[in-house]
XYZ file of C-alpha atoms in Angstrom:
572
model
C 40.549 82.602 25.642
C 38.120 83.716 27.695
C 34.074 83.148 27.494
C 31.719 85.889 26.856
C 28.433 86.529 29.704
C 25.830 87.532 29.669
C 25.055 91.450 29.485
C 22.348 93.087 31.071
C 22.193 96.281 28.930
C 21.054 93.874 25.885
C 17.817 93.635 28.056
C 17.180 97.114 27.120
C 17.498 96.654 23.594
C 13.658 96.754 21.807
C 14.375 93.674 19.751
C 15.524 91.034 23.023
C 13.306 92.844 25.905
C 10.410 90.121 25.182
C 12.139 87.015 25.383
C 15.733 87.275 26.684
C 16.733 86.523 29.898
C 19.923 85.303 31.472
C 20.270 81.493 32.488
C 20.158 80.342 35.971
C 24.364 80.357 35.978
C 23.793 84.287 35.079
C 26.819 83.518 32.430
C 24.706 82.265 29.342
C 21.203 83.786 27.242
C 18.094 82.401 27.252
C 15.315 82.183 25.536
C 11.587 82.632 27.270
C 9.772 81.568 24.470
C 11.623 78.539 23.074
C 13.202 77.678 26.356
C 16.944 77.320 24.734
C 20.430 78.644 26.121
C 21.946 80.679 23.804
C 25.260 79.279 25.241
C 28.602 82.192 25.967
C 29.210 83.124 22.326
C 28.054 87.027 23.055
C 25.624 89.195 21.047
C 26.155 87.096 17.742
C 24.364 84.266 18.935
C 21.638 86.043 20.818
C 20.921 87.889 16.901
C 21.553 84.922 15.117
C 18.948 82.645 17.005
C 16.842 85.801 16.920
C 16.570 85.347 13.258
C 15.590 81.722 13.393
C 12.070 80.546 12.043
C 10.750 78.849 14.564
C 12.223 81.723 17.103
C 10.085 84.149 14.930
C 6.635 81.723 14.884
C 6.924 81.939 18.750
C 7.072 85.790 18.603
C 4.162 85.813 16.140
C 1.954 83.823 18.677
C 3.222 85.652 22.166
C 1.785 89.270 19.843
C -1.778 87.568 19.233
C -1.453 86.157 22.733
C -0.417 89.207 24.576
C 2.022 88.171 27.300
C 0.723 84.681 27.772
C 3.369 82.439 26.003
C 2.810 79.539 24.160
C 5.637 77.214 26.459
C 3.442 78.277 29.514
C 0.040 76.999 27.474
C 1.824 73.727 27.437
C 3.465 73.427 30.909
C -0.092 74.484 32.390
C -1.550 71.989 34.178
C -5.256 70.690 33.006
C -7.151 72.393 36.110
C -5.292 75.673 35.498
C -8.483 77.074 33.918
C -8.175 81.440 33.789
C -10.066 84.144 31.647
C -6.914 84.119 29.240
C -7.735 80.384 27.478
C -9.469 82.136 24.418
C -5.900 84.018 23.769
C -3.921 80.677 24.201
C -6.981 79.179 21.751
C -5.841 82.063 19.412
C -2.508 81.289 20.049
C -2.530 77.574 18.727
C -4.631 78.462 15.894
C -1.877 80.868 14.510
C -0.126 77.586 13.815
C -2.545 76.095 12.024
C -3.181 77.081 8.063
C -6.244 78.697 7.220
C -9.253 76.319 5.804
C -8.270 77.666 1.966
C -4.364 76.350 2.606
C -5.250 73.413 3.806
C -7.442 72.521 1.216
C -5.030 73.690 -1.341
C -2.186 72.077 0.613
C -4.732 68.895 0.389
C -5.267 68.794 -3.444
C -1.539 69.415 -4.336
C -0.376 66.321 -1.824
C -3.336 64.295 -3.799
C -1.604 65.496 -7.487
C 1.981 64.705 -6.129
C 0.971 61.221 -5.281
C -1.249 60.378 -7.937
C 1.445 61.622 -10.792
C 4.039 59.216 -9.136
C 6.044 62.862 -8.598
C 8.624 62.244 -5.643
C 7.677 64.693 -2.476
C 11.967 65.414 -3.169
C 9.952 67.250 -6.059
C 7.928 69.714 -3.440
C 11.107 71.126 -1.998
C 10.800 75.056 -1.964
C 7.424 74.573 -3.921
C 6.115 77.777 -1.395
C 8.649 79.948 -2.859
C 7.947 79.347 -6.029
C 4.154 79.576 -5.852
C 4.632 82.868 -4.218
C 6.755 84.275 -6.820
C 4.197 82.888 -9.416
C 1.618 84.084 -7.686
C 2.311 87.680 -5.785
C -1.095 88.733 -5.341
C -2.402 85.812 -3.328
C -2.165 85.323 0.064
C -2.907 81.743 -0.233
C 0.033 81.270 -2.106
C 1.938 83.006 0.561
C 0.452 80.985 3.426
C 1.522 77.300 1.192
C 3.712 75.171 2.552
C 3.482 71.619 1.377
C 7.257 70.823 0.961
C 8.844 67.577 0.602
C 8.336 66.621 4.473
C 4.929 67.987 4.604
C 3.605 66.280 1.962
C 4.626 62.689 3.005
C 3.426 63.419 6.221
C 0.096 64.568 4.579
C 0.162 61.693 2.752
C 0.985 58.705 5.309
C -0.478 60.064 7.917
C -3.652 62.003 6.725
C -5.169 60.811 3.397
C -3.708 57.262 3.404
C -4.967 56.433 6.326
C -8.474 58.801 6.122
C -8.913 56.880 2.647
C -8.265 52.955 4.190
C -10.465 54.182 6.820
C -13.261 55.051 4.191
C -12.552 51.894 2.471
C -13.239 49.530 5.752
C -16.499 51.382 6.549
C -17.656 51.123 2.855
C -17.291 47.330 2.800
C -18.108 46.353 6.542
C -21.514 45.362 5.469
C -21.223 43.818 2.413
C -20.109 40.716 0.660
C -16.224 41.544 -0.044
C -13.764 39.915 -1.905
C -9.921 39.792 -0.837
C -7.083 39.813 -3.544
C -3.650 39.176 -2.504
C -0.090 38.834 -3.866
C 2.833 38.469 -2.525
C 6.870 39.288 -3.980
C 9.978 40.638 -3.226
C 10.434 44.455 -2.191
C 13.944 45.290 -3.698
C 14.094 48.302 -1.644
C 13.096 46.971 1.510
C 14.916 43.446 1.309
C 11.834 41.943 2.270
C 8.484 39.985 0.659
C 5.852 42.104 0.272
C 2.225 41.077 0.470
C -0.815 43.876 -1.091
C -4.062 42.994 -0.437
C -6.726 44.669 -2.437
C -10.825 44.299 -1.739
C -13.024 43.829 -4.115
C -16.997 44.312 -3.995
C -20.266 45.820 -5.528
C -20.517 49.414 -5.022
C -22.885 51.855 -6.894
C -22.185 55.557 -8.546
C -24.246 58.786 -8.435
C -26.802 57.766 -10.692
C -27.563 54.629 -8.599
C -25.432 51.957 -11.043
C -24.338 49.413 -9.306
C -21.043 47.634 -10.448
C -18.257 45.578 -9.349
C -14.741 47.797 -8.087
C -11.402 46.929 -7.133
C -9.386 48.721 -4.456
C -5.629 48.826 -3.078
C -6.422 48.369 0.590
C -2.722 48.105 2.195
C 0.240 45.992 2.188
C 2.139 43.887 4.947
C 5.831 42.885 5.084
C 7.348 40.043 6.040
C 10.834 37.719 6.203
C 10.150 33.932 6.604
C 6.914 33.058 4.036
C 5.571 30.085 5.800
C 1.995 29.004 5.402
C 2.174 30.145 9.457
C 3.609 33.281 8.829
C 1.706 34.139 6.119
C -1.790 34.085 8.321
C -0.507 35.930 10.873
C 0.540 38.966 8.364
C -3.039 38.725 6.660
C -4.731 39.078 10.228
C -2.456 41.926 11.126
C -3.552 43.463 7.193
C -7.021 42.801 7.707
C -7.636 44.135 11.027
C -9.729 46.917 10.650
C -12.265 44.322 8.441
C -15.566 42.852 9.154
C -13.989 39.158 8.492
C -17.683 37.923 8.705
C -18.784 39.080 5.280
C -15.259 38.195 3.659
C -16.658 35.639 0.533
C -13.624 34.488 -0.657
C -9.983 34.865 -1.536
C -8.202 35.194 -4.870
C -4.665 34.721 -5.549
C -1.816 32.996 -7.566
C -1.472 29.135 -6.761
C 2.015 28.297 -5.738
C 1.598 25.253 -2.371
C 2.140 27.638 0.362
C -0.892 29.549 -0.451
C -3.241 26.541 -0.166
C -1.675 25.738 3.041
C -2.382 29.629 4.058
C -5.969 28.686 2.501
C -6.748 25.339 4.620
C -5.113 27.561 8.234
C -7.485 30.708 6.981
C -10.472 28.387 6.533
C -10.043 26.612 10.014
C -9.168 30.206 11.813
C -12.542 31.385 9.906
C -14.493 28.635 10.978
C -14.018 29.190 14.496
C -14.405 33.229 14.498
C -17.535 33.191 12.182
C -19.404 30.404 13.633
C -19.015 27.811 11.443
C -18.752 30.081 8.088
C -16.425 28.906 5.129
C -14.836 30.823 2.283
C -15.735 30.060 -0.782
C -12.922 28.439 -2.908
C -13.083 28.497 -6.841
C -9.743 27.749 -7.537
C -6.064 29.889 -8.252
C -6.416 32.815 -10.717
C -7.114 31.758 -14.037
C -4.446 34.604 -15.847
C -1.495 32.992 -13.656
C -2.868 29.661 -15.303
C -2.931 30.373 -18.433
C 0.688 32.006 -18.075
C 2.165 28.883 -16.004
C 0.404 25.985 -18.080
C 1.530 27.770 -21.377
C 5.232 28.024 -19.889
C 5.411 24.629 -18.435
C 4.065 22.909 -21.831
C 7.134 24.800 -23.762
C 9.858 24.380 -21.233
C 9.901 20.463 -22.233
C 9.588 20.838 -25.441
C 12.652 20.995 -27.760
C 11.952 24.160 -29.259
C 12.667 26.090 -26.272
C 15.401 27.533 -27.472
C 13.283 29.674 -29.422
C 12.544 31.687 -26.476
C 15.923 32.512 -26.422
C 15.888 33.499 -30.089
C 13.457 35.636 -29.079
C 15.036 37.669 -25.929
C 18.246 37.436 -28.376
C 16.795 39.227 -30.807
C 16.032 42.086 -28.574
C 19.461 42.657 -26.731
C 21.149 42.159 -30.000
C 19.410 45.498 -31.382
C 19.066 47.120 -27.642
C 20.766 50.364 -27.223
C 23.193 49.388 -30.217
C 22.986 52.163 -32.567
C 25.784 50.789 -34.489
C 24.166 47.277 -35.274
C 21.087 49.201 -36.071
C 23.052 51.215 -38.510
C 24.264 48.128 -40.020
C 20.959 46.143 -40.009
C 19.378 49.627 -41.865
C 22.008 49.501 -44.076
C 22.290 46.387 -45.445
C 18.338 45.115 -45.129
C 16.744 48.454 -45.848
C 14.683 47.683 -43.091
C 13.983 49.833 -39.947
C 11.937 47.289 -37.961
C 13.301 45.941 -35.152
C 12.402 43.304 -32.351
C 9.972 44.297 -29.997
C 11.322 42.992 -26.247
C 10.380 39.876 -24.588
C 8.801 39.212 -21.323
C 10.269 35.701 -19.740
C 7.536 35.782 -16.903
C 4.371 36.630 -18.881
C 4.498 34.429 -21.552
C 1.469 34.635 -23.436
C 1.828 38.499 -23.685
C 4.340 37.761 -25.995
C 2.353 37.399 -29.053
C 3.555 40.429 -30.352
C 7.477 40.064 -30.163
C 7.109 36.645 -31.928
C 4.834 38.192 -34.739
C 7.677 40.875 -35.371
C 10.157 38.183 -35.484
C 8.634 36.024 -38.383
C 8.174 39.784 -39.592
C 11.627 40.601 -39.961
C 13.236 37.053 -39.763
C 14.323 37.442 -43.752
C 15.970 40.203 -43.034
C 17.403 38.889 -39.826
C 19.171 35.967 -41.821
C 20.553 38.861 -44.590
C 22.379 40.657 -41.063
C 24.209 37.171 -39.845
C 24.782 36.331 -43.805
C 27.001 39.562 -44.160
C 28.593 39.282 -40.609
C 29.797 35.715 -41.313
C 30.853 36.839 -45.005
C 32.586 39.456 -43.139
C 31.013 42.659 -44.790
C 29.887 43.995 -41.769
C 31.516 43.805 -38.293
C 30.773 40.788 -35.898
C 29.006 41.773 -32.372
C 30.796 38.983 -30.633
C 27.962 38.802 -27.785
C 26.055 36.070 -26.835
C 22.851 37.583 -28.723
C 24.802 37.312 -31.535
C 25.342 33.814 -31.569
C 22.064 32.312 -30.607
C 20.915 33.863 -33.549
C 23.253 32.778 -35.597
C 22.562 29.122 -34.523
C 19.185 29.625 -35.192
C 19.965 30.635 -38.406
C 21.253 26.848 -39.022
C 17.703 25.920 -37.961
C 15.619 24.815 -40.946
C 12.606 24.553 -38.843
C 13.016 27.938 -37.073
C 10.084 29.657 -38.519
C 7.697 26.872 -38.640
C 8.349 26.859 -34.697
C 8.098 30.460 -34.771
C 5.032 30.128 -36.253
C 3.354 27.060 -33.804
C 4.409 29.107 -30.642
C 2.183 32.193 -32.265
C -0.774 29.870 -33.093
C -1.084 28.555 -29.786
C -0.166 32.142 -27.886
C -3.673 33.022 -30.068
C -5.730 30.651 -28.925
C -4.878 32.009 -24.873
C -5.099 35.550 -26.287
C -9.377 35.759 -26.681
C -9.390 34.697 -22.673
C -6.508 37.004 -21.440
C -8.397 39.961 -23.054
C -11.440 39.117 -21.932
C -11.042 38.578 -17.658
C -8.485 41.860 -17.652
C -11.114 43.461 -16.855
C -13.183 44.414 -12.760
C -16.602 43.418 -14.516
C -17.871 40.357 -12.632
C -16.859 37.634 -14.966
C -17.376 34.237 -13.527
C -20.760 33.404 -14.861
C -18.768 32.928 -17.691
C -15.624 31.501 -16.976
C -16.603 27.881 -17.025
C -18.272 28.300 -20.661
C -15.091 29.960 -21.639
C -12.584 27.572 -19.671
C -13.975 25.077 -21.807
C -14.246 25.866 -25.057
C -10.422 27.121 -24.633
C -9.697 23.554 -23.358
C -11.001 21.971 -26.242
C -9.726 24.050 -29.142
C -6.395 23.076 -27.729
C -7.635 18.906 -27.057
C -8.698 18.672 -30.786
C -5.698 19.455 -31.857
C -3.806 16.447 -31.084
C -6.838 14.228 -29.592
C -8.430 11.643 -31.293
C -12.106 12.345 -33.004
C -13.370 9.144 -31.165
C -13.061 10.254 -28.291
C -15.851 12.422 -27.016
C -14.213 15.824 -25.691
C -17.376 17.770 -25.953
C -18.260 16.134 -22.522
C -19.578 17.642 -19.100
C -16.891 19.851 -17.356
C -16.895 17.120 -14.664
C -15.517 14.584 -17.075
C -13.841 16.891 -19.107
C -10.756 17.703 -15.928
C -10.322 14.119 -15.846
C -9.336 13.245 -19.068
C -5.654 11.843 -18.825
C -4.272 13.919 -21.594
C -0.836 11.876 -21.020
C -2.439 9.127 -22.525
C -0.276 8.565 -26.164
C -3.155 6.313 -26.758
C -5.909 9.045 -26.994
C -3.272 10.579 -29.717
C -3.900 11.191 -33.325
C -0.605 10.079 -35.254
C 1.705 12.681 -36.041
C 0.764 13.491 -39.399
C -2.661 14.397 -38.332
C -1.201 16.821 -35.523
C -2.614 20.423 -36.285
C -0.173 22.754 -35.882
C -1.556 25.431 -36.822
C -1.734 26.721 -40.698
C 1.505 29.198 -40.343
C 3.647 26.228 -39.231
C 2.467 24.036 -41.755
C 2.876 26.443 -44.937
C 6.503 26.725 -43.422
C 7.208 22.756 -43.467
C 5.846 22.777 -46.508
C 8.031 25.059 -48.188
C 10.920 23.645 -46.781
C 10.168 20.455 -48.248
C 10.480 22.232 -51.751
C 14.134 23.558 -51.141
C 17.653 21.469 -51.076
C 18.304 23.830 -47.739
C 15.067 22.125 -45.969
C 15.062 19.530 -43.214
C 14.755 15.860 -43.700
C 10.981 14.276 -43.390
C 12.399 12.373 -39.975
C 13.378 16.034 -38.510
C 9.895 17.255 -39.272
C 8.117 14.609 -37.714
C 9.990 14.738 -34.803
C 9.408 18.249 -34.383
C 5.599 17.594 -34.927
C 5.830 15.259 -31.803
C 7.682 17.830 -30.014
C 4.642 19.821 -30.426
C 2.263 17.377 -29.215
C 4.225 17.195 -26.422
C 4.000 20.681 -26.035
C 0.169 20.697 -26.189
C -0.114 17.817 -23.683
C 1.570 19.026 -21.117
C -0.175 22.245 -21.923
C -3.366 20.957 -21.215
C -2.467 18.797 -18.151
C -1.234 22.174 -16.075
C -4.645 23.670 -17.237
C -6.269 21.032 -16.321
C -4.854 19.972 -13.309
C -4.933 23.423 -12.115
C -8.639 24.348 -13.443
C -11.151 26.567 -11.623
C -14.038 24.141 -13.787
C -12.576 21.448 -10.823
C -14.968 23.512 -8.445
C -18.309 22.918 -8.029
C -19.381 26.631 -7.486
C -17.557 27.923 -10.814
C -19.953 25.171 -12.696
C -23.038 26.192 -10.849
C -22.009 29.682 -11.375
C -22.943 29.150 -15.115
C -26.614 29.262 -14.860
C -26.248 33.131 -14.032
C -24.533 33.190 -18.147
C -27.782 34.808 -20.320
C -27.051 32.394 -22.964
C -27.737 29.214 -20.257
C -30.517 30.955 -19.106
C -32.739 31.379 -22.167
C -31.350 27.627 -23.793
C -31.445 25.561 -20.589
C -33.796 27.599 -18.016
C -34.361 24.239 -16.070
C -30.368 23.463 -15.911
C -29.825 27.080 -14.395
C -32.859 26.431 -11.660
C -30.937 23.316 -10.691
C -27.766 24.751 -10.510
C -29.021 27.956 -8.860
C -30.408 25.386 -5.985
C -27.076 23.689 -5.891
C -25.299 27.084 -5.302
C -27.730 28.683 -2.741
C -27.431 25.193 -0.723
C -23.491 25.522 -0.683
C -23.787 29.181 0.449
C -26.602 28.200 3.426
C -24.332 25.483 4.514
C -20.957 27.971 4.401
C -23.117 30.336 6.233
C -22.319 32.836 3.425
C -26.259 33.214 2.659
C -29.218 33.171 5.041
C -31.312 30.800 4.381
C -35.272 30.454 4.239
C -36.391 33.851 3.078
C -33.359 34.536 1.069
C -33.052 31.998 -0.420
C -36.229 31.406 -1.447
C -36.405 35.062 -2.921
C -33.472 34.208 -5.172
C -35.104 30.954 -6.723
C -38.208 32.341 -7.293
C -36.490 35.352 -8.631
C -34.549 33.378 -11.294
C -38.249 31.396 -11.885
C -39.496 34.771 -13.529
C -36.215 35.612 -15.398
C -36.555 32.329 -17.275
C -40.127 32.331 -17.380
């Protein structure tokens, strides 16, 4: 089969005079304005790439540019200056939206990101908007699809916004957040860093914020590795006025902490971070864990996750548990990594745990079918448990004694001034209850993260173990019915409690931000210290201000002075 050439009489043709022309072979079309053979396949393909979009954009421009092309614009060298740049000018501009698009263009890539839509969602939004919209030649000229609006996004607001963000806090006292975990999608650990720092609003308010500033990836999470993706992260900030750091508390990050503080030292002239400790929530969350994952009653937790997968997406079971309990309360879900935010799912469960041991009665007496799932029968061993709800009821007790605190520092207000008071009256609600009265708990904060807590010695005997009213109204009616547990399986559950609380309080402990000296000082900023102890707050202001001269965090002389004399006339 032969190939088709090129024919001259299509130059004559209206619609091809402008921009066809025949290739240097003289066998194939061409294009003049977006320099592309056509190839041999005859008059087809010369009026099918005539239709094309970008084919028809470079017409557009070559009318507003008269028969200066845009292809020559960029093939012109930079001393090639003629009386024709103000029509190339024009030219380029026809490819650029108009002011009111791009602002439009601007807010809708803004919407799509901050509604978590996907910019899949944007595909053929123009045509729609136009069709909504016939009368408006903005909506005509919009064309944020899906590519152009994570382009917008990546490339234009992202990175105008972290831009923003740097300048805002490159000369003031900043605060960096980190965390790392595992990206599923990307295969790889993912570290965000957000700032945090005092700002002010309109009216002149000032206030403490908290801002996503970027994330890094990495593979290997050495201490090593770690420091090099934070310096690559932090870049763009002034690492001068960085105060501190603030993060979970696993090894590797204090090892990332001693290499940051050494790199620091050397950049900043001496300057030091200032440390208070791992973040109290994760704490809280990892003490509380720890203290139950010894004790015998763990398998309660897996009552509890039981109870939730037994009833999950089962309409059937639900059916039957409706039918026979006429109840329609099920178990709320359990979260295995936030442990004190459970307080909820274990309050259902004592809630519904009657009714719960009326389901497993008529499954084993064979009135209503038997799930045959592992859900199934973890509950129906606990069922066998006499001292189910009194453990029930001691894991909900001491879930609401962490609950006051958790509620309290999920929050951006500037909260340590506080968190020492707070850190220890938590610390010795929980010491009272299985520490002797002799000995003296309500001591300095100094003492008070010392106290070996191990010690079976410092003890009170079992009997005196407070458990928590719930727990003991449940022991106590067991000891009224034939179906109740023998007096040796109740004390030995009260030890297992103790047990609990001890090892409770050593992870709190051992982990405590009151171990620092600059959370303690930190308290004589607390209103309360300040009116009842005004000359305990002067000392401890002095105390702080010295540790922030000799970190080279604070200037001293004038500064400093200004700030004690300052707190002088508060307390005066």
């Amino acid at each position: 089969m032969g190939k088709c050439k090129f024919n001259d009489k299509w130059m004559e043709e209206d619609a091809f005079r402008k921009w066809l022309a025949p290739a240097e072979n003289n066998n194939e079309a061409m294009c003049k304005f977006c320099k592309k053979t056509l190839g041999t396949m005859g008059l087809k393909a010369v009026e099918s790439h005539m239709k094309g979009g970008k084919h028809q954009r470079y017409v557009a421009a070559a009318s507003h540019s008269g028969s200066r092309l845009i292809p020559a614009l960029f093939a012109a060298r930079p001393n090639d200056v003629t009386s024709s740049d103000a029509t190339s000018q024009s030219a380029i501009t026809s490819f650029i939206s108009p002011l009111d698009t791009q602002k439009a263009e601007v807010l809708w890539v803004l919407y799509t990101v901050t509604r978590h839509n996907s910019f899949k969602s944007n595909e053929d939004i123009r045509d729609i908007f136009a069709a909504m919209f016939p009368d408006s030649q903005l909506a005509k000229s919009f064309t944020c699809g899906e590519n152009k609006t994570a382009y917008v996004a990546k490339y234009g607001i992202a990175s105008f916004i972290k831009k923003k963000l740097s300048c805002s806090v490159s000369e003031k006292p900043y605060v960096v957040m980190f965390d790392e975990s595992l990206n599923k999608t990307t295969k790889n650990k993912q570290i965000d860093l957000h700032l945090r720092f005092w700002t002010e609003d309109e009216t002149g308010t000032h206030y403490v914020i908290s801002r996503y500033y970027g994330s890094v990836f990495m593979g290997h999470s050495r201490a090593e590795d770690m420091l090099g993706h934070f310096n690559e992260g932090t870049k763009e900030l002034n690492l001068n006025n960085m105060l501190s750091l603030s993060m979970d508390g696993p090894a590797v990050n204090w090892k990332f902490v001693e290499l940051l503080q050494e790199e620091h030292r050397e950049q900043c002239g001496g300057a030091q971070l200032q440390i208070i400790g791992s973040c109290g929530l994760h704490t809280m969350h990892n003490s509380f864990k720890n203290g139950f994952a010894v004790w015998q009653v763990e398998k309660v937790l897996k009552v509890l996750k039981a109870l939730h997968y037994l009833f999950h997406c089962a309409p059937a079971r639900r059916e039957d548990f409706v039918l026979v309990t006429k109840c329609d309360t099920f178990p709320l879900p359990f979260c295995g990594h936030r442990w004190l935010e459970n307080l909820p799912a274990v309050e259902r469960a004592i809630e519904i745990w009657p009714y719960i041991v009326t389901y497993v009665d008529q499954v084993k007496a064979k009135k209503l079918p038997n799930p045959r799932s592992s859900s199934y029968d973890t509950i129906a061993e606990a069922r066998m448990d006499h001292f189910i709800l009194a453990k029930l009821h001691f894991f909900m007790s001491v879930s609401r004694s962490f609950q006051p605190f958790l509620t309290k520092y999920q929050t951006d207000a500037p909260m340590i001034p506080f968190l020492g008071r707070d850190l220890e009256d938590l610390i010795r609600s929980l010491l009272r209850r299985f520490i002797k009265r002799d000995v003296q708990v309500d001591v300095s904060p100094v003492k008070l993260v010392k106290l070996d807590v191990t010690d079976q010695k410092l003890w009170v005997s079992t009997k005196q173990m407070d458990i928590g009213m719930g727990a003991t109204a449940a022991l106590k009616g067991m000891s009224g019915s034939q179906s109740g547990g023998s007096e040796c399986e109740a004390l030995l559950f009260m030890r297992d409690s103790q047990s609990a609380l001890s090892k409770i309080c050593q992870n709190l402990l051992l982990k405590c931000p009151l171990k620092y000296p600059s959370v303690r000082n930190m308290m004589c900023l607390d209103p309360q210290n300040m009116h009842k102890e005004p000359d305990m707050c002067l000392q401890k202001i002095k105390a702080l201000i010295m540790k922030f001269v000799q970190d080279k965090k604070l200037s001293g002389g004038v500064t400093a002075g200004n700030i004690c004399r300052h707190i002088r006339n508060v307390n005066s």
